PDB file of C-alpha atoms in Angstrom:
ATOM      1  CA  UNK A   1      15.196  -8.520  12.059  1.00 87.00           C
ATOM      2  CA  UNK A   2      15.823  -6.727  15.344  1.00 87.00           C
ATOM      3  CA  UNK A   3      13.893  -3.172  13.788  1.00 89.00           C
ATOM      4  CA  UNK A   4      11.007  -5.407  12.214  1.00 91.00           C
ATOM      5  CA  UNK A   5      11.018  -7.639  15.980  1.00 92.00           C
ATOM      6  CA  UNK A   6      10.643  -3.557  17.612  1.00 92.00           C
ATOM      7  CA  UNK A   7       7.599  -3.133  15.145  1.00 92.00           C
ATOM      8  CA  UNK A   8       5.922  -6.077  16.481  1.00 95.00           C
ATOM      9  CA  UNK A   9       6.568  -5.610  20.391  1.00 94.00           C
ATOM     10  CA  UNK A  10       5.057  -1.971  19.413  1.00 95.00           C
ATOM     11  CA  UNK A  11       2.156  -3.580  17.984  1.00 96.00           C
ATOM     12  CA  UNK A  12       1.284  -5.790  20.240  1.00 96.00           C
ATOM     13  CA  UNK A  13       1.407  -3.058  22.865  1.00 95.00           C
ATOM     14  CA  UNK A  14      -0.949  -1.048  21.272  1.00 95.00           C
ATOM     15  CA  UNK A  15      -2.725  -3.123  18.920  1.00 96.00           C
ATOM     16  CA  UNK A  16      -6.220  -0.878  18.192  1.00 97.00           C
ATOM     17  CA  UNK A  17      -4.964   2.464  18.119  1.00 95.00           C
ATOM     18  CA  UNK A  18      -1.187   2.378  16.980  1.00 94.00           C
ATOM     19  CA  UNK A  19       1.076   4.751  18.390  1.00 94.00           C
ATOM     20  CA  UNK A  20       0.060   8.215  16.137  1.00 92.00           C
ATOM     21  CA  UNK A  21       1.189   9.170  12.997  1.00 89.00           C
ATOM     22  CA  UNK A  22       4.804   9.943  13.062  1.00 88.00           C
ATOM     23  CA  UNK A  23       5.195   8.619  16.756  1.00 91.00           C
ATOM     24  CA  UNK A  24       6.953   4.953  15.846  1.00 89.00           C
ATOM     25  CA  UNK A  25      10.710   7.280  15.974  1.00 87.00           C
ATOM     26  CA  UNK A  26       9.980   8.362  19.458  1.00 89.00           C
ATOM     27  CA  UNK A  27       8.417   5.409  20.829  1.00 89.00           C
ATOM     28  CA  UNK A  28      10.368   2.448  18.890  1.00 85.00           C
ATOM     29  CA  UNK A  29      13.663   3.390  21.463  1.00 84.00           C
ATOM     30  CA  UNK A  30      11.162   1.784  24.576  1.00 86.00           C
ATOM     31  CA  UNK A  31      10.583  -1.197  22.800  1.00 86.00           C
ATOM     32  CA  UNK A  32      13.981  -1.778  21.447  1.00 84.00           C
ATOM     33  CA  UNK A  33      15.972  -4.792  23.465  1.00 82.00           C
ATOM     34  CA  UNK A  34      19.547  -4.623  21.125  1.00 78.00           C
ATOM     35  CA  UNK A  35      21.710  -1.753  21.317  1.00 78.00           C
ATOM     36  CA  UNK A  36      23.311  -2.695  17.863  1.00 79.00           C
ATOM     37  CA  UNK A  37      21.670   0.053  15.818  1.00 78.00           C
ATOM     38  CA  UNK A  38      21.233   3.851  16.201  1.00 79.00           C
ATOM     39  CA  UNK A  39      18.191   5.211  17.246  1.00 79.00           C
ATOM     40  CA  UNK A  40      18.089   7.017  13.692  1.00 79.00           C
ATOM     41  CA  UNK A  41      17.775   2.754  12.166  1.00 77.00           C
ATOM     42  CA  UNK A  42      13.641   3.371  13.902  1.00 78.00           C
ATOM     43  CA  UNK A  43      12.374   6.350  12.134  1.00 84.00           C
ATOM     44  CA  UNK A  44      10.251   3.648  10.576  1.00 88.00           C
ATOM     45  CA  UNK A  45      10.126  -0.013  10.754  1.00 89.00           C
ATOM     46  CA  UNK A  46      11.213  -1.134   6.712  1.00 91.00           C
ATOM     47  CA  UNK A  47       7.936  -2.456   6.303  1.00 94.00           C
ATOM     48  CA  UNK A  48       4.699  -1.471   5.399  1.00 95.00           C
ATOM     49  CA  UNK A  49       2.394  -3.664   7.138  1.00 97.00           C
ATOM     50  CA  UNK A  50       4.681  -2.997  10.826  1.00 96.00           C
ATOM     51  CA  UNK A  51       4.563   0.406  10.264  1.00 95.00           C
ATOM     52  CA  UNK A  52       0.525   1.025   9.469  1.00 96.00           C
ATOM     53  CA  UNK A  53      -0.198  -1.302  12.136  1.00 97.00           C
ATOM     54  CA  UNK A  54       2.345   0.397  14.581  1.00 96.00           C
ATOM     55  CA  UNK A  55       1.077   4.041  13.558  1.00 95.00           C
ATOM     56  CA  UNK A  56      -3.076   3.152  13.386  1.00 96.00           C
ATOM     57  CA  UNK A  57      -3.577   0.038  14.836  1.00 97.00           C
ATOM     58  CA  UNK A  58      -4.168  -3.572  13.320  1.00 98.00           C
ATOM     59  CA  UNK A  59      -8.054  -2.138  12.530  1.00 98.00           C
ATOM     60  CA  UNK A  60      -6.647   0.413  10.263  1.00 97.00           C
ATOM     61  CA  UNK A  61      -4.128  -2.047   8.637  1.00 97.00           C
ATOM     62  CA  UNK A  62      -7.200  -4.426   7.709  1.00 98.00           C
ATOM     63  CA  UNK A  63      -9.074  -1.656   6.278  1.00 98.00           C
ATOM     64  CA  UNK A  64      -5.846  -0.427   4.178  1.00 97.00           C
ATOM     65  CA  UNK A  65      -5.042  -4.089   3.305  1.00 97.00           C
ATOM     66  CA  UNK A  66      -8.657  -4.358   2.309  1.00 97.00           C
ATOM     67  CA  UNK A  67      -8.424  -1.578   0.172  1.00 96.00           C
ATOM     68  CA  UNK A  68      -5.620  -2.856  -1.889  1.00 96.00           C
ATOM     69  CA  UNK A  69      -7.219  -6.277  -2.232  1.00 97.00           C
ATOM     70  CA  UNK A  70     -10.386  -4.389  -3.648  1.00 96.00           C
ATOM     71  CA  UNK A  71      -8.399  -2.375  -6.006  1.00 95.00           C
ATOM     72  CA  UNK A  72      -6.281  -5.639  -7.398  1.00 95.00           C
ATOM     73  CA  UNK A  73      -9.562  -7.374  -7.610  1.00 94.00           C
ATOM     74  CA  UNK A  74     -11.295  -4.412  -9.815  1.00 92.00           C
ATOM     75  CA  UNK A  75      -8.242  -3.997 -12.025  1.00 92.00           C
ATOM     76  CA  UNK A  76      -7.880  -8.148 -12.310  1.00 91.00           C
ATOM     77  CA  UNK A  77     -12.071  -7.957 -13.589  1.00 88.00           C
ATOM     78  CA  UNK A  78     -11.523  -4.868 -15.645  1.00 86.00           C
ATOM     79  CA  UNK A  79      -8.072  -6.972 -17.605  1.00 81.00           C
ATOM     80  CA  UNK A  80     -11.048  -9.904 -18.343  1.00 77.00           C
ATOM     81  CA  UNK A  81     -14.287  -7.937 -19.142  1.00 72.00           C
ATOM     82  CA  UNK A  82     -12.446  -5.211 -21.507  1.00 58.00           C
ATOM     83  CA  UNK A  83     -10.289  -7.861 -23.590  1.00 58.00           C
ATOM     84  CA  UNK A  84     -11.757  -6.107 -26.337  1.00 68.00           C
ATOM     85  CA  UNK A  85     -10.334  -2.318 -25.485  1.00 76.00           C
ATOM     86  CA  UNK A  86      -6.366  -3.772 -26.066  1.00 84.00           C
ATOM     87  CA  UNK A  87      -5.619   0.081 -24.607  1.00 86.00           C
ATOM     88  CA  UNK A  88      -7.706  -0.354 -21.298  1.00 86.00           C
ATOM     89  CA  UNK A  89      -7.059  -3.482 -20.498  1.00 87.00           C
ATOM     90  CA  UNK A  90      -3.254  -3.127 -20.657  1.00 88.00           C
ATOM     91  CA  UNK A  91      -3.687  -0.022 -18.794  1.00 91.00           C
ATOM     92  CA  UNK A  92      -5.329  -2.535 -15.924  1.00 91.00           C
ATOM     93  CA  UNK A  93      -2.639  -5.226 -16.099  1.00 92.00           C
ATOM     94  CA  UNK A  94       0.383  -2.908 -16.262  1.00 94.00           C
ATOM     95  CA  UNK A  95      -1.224  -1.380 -12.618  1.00 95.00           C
ATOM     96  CA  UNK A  96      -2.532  -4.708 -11.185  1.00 95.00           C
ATOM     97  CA  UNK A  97       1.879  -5.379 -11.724  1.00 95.00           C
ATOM     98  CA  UNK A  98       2.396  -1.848 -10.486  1.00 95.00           C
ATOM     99  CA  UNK A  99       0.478  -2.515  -7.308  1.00 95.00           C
ATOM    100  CA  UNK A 100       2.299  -5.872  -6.542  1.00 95.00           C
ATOM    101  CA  UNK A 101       5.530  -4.617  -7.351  1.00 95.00           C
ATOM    102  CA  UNK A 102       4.672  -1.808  -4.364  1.00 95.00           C
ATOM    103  CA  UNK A 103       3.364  -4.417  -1.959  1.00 95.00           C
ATOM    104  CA  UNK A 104       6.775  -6.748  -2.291  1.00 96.00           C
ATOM    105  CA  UNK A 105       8.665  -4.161  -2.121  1.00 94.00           C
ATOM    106  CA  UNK A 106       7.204  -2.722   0.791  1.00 94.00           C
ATOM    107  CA  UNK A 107       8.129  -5.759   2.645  1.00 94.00           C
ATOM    108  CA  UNK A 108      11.292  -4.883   3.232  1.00 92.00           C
ATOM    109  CA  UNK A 109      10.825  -1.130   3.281  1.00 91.00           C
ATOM    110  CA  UNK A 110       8.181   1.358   4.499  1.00 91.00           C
ATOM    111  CA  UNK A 111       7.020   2.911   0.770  1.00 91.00           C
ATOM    112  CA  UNK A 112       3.821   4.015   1.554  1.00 89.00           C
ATOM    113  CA  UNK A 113       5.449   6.718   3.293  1.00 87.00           C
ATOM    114  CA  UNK A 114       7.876   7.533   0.604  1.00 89.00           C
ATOM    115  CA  UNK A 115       6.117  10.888  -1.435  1.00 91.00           C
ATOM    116  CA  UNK A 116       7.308  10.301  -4.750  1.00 93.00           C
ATOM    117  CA  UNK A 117       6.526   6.081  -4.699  1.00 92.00           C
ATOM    118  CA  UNK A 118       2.834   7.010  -2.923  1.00 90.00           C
ATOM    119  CA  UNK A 119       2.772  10.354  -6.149  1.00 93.00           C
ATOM    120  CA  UNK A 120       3.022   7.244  -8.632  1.00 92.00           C
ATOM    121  CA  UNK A 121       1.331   4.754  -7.135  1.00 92.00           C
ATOM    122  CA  UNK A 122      -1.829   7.262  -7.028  1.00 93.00           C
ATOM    123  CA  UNK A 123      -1.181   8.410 -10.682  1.00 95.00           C
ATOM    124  CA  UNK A 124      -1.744   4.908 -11.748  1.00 94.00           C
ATOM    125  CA  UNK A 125      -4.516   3.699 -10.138  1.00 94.00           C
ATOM    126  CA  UNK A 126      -6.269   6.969 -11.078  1.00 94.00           C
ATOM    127  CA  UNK A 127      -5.895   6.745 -14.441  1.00 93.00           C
ATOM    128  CA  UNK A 128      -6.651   2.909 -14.621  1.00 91.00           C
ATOM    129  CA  UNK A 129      -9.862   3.864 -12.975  1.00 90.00           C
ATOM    130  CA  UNK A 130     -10.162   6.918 -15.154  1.00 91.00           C
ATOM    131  CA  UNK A 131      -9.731   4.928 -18.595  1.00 87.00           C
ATOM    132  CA  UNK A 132     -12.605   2.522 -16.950  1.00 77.00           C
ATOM    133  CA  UNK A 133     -14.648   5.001 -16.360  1.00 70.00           C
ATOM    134  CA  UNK A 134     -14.281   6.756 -20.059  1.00 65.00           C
ATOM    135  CA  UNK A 135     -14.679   3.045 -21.448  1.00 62.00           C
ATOM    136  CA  UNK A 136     -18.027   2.614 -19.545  1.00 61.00           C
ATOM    137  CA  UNK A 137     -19.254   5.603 -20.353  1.00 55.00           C
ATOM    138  CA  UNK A 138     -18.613   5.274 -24.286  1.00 56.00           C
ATOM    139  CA  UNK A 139     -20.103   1.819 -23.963  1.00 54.00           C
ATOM    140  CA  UNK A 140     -23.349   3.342 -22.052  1.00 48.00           C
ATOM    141  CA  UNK A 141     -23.225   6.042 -24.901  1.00 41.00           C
ATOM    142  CA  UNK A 142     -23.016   3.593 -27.633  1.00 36.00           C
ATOM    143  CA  UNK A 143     -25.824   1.402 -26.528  1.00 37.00           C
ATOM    144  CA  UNK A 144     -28.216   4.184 -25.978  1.00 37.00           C
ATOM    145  CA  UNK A 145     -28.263   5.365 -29.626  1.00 37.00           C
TER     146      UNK A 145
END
């Protein structure tokens, strides 16, 4: 509670702009106000909301937040207008699950910032997009002859 209270103090300090990328381990120690953990406990703030908005600014968080909504709202469409393509569809729901499975557990730590979770996260968006894309096209193809 005390790291994710640091985050916020952080925040509200300097809500547009954020601190910088990779600034929050430097600056979290002036905004601390318990001793109990090691400064090493604020190399990031165990959440991924605090730390965007802490790194970019609360604009920047809205526009990332935004993204994700627009992506879970795509992939949510794409699950009802391809019932038909069992494949594609699937493909949609398994990474509309994917993506909320990232967001809870990035409430209690900072995964957006973790390569290998961010490497997967990308992989299946892309190809739920991808197999979307194919599908539309084959569809466009199909009609035209």
């Amino acid at each position: 509670i005390e790291i994710f209270q640091t985050g916020l103090r952080l925040i509200e300090a300097n809500p547009l702009t954020g601190v910088g990328p990779r600034m929050v381990a430097t600056e979290a120690a002036g905004y601390r106000q318990e001793q109990e953990f090691p400064e090493w406990a604020y190399q990031h703030f165990h959440n991924n909301v605090i730390q965007i908005a802490a790194e970019s600014g609360i604009p920047a968080l809205l526009v990332w937040l935004g993204l994700w909504l627009w992506i879970a709202y795509d992939l949510l469409g794409y699950c009802k207008r391809r019932s038909g393509d069992l494949f594609a569809s699937s493909l949609a729901l398994m990474t509309l699950c994917v993506v909320v499975a990232f967001h809870l557990m990035g409430l209690l730590e900072y995964n957006a910032g973790d390569s290998e979770v961010a490497t997967l996260m990308i992989f299946f968006v892309t190809a739920a997009y991808a197999v979307r894309r194919h599908g539309e096209a084959e569809d466009g193809a199909w009609h035209t002859h």
